[in-house]
Amino acid sequence: MLAFFDAEPAGLVVCLEGFSTFACKPLLNIHDVIVALPYHGRGLSKLLLQKAEEIAFGLGCCKLTLCLVYSS
């Protein structure tokens, strides 16, 4: 998903669909969340994560996971 601020691309979230063999239901993994420096502090990452959650509910996912990898 892309986030725009005043028609300019400002953020991105990459989600991967998966399948829980334990629950026999789909799942959604949030792999990357990126907000461009000029747009930090405006709540865009929160909005992107909320949208990912909304999509997961819409797909009937049993869980929403976040892949934590630190990169400097």
Coordinates of N, CA and C in Angstrom, one line a residue, residues 5-62:
F5 N 0.7 12.1 0.6 CA 0.5 13.4 1.4 C 0.5 14.5 0.4
D6 N -0.6 15.2 0.3 CA -0.7 16.3 -0.8 C -0.2 15.8 -2.1
A7 N -0.8 14.6 -2.5 CA -0.5 14.0 -3.8 C 0.9 13.5 -4.1
E8 N 1.7 13.6 -3.0 CA 3.1 13.1 -3.1 C 3.2 11.8 -2.4
P9 N 3.9 10.8 -2.9 CA 4.1 9.5 -2.2 C 4.9 9.8 -0.9
A10 N 4.4 9.3 0.2 CA 5.0 9.6 1.5 C 5.4 8.3 2.3
G11 N 4.7 7.2 2.0 CA 4.9 6.0 2.8 C 4.5 4.8 2.1
L12 N 4.9 3.6 2.6 CA 4.7 2.4 2.0 C 4.6 1.3 3.0
V13 N 3.7 0.3 2.9 CA 3.7 -0.9 3.7 C 3.6 -2.0 2.7
V14 N 4.5 -3.0 3.0 CA 4.5 -4.3 2.2 C 3.9 -5.4 3.0
C15 N 2.8 -6.0 2.6 CA 2.2 -7.1 3.3 C 2.2 -8.4 2.4
L16 N 2.5 -9.5 3.1 CA 2.5 -10.8 2.4 C 1.4 -11.6 2.9
E17 N 0.6 -12.2 2.1 CA -0.5 -13.1 2.5 C 0.1 -14.5 2.8
G18 N -0.3 -15.1 3.8 CA 0.1 -16.5 4.1 C -1.1 -17.3 4.5
F19 N -0.7 -18.5 5.0 CA -1.8 -19.4 5.5 C -1.3 -20.1 6.7
S20 N -2.2 -20.1 7.7 CA -1.9 -20.8 9.0 C -2.4 -22.2 8.9
T21 N -1.4 -23.1 8.9 CA -1.8 -24.5 8.9 C -2.5 -25.0 10.2
F22 N -2.1 -24.3 11.3 CA -2.7 -24.6 12.6 C -4.2 -24.2 12.6
A23 N -4.5 -23.0 12.2 CA -5.9 -22.5 12.2 C -6.7 -22.8 10.9
C24 N -5.9 -23.2 9.8 CA -6.5 -23.5 8.5 C -7.2 -22.2 8.0
K25 N -6.6 -21.1 8.2 CA -7.1 -19.8 7.8 C -6.0 -18.9 7.2
P26 N -6.3 -17.9 6.4 CA -5.3 -17.0 5.9 C -4.7 -16.2 7.1
L27 N -3.5 -15.6 6.8 CA -2.9 -14.7 7.7 C -2.2 -13.6 6.9
L28 N -1.9 -12.5 7.5 CA -1.3 -11.4 6.8 C 0.0 -11.0 7.6
N29 N 1.1 -10.9 6.9 CA 2.4 -10.6 7.5 C 2.8 -9.2 7.0
I30 N 3.0 -8.3 7.9 CA 3.5 -6.9 7.6 C 5.0 -7.1 7.5
H31 N 5.6 -6.9 6.3 CA 7.0 -7.1 6.1 C 7.8 -5.8 6.2
D32 N 7.3 -4.8 5.6 CA 8.0 -3.5 5.6 C 7.1 -2.4 5.8
V33 N 7.5 -1.4 6.6 CA 6.8 -0.1 6.8 C 7.8 1.0 6.6
I34 N 7.5 1.9 5.7 CA 8.5 2.9 5.3 C 7.7 4.3 5.3
V35 N 8.3 5.3 5.9 CA 7.7 6.6 5.8 C 8.9 7.5 5.4
A36 N 8.8 8.3 4.4 CA 9.9 9.2 3.9 C 10.1 10.2 5.0
L37 N 11.4 10.6 5.2 CA 11.8 11.5 6.2 C 11.0 12.8 6.3
P38 N 10.7 13.5 5.2 CA 9.9 14.7 5.3 C 8.5 14.5 5.9
Y39 N 8.0 13.3 6.0 CA 6.7 13.0 6.5 C 6.6 12.3 7.8
H40 N 7.8 12.2 8.5 CA 7.8 11.7 9.8 C 7.0 12.5 10.8
G41 N 6.4 11.9 11.8 CA 5.7 12.7 12.8 C 4.3 13.1 12.4
R42 N 3.8 12.6 11.3 CA 2.4 12.9 10.9 C 1.4 11.8 11.0
G43 N 1.8 10.7 11.6 CA 0.9 9.6 11.9 C 0.7 8.7 10.7
L44 N 1.6 8.8 9.7 CA 1.4 7.9 8.5 C 1.6 6.4 8.8
S45 N 2.6 6.1 9.6 CA 2.8 4.7 9.9 C 1.6 4.1 10.6
K46 N 1.1 4.8 11.5 CA -0.1 4.4 12.2 C -1.3 4.1 11.3
L47 N -1.5 5.0 10.3 CA -2.5 4.9 9.4 C -2.3 3.6 8.5
L48 N -1.0 3.5 8.1 CA -0.7 2.3 7.2 C -0.9 1.0 8.0
L49 N -0.6 0.9 9.2 CA -0.8 -0.3 10.0 C -2.3 -0.5 10.3
Q50 N -3.0 0.5 10.5 CA -4.5 0.4 10.6 C -5.1 -0.1 9.4
K51 N -4.6 0.3 8.2 CA -5.2 -0.2 6.9 C -4.8 -1.6 6.7
A52 N -3.6 -2.0 7.1 CA -3.2 -3.4 7.0 C -4.2 -4.3 7.9
E53 N -4.5 -3.8 9.1 CA -5.4 -4.5 10.0 C -6.8 -4.6 9.4
E54 N -7.2 -3.6 8.7 CA -8.5 -3.6 8.1 C -8.6 -4.6 6.9
I55 N -7.5 -4.7 6.2 CA -7.4 -5.6 5.1 C -7.4 -7.1 5.6
A56 N -6.6 -7.3 6.7 CA -6.6 -8.6 7.3 C -8.0 -9.1 7.8
F57 N -8.7 -8.2 8.4 CA -10.1 -8.5 8.8 C -10.9 -8.8 7.6
G58 N -10.8 -8.0 6.6 CA -11.6 -8.2 5.4 C -11.3 -9.6 4.7
L59 N -10.0 -10.0 4.8 CA -9.7 -11.3 4.2 C -10.0 -12.5 5.1
G60 N -10.5 -12.2 6.3 CA -10.8 -13.3 7.3 C -9.6 -13.9 7.9
C61 N -8.5 -13.1 8.0 CA -7.3 -13.7 8.6 C -7.4 -14.0 10.0
C62 N -6.7 -15.1 10.4 CA -6.7 -15.5 11.9 C -5.7 -14.7 12.6

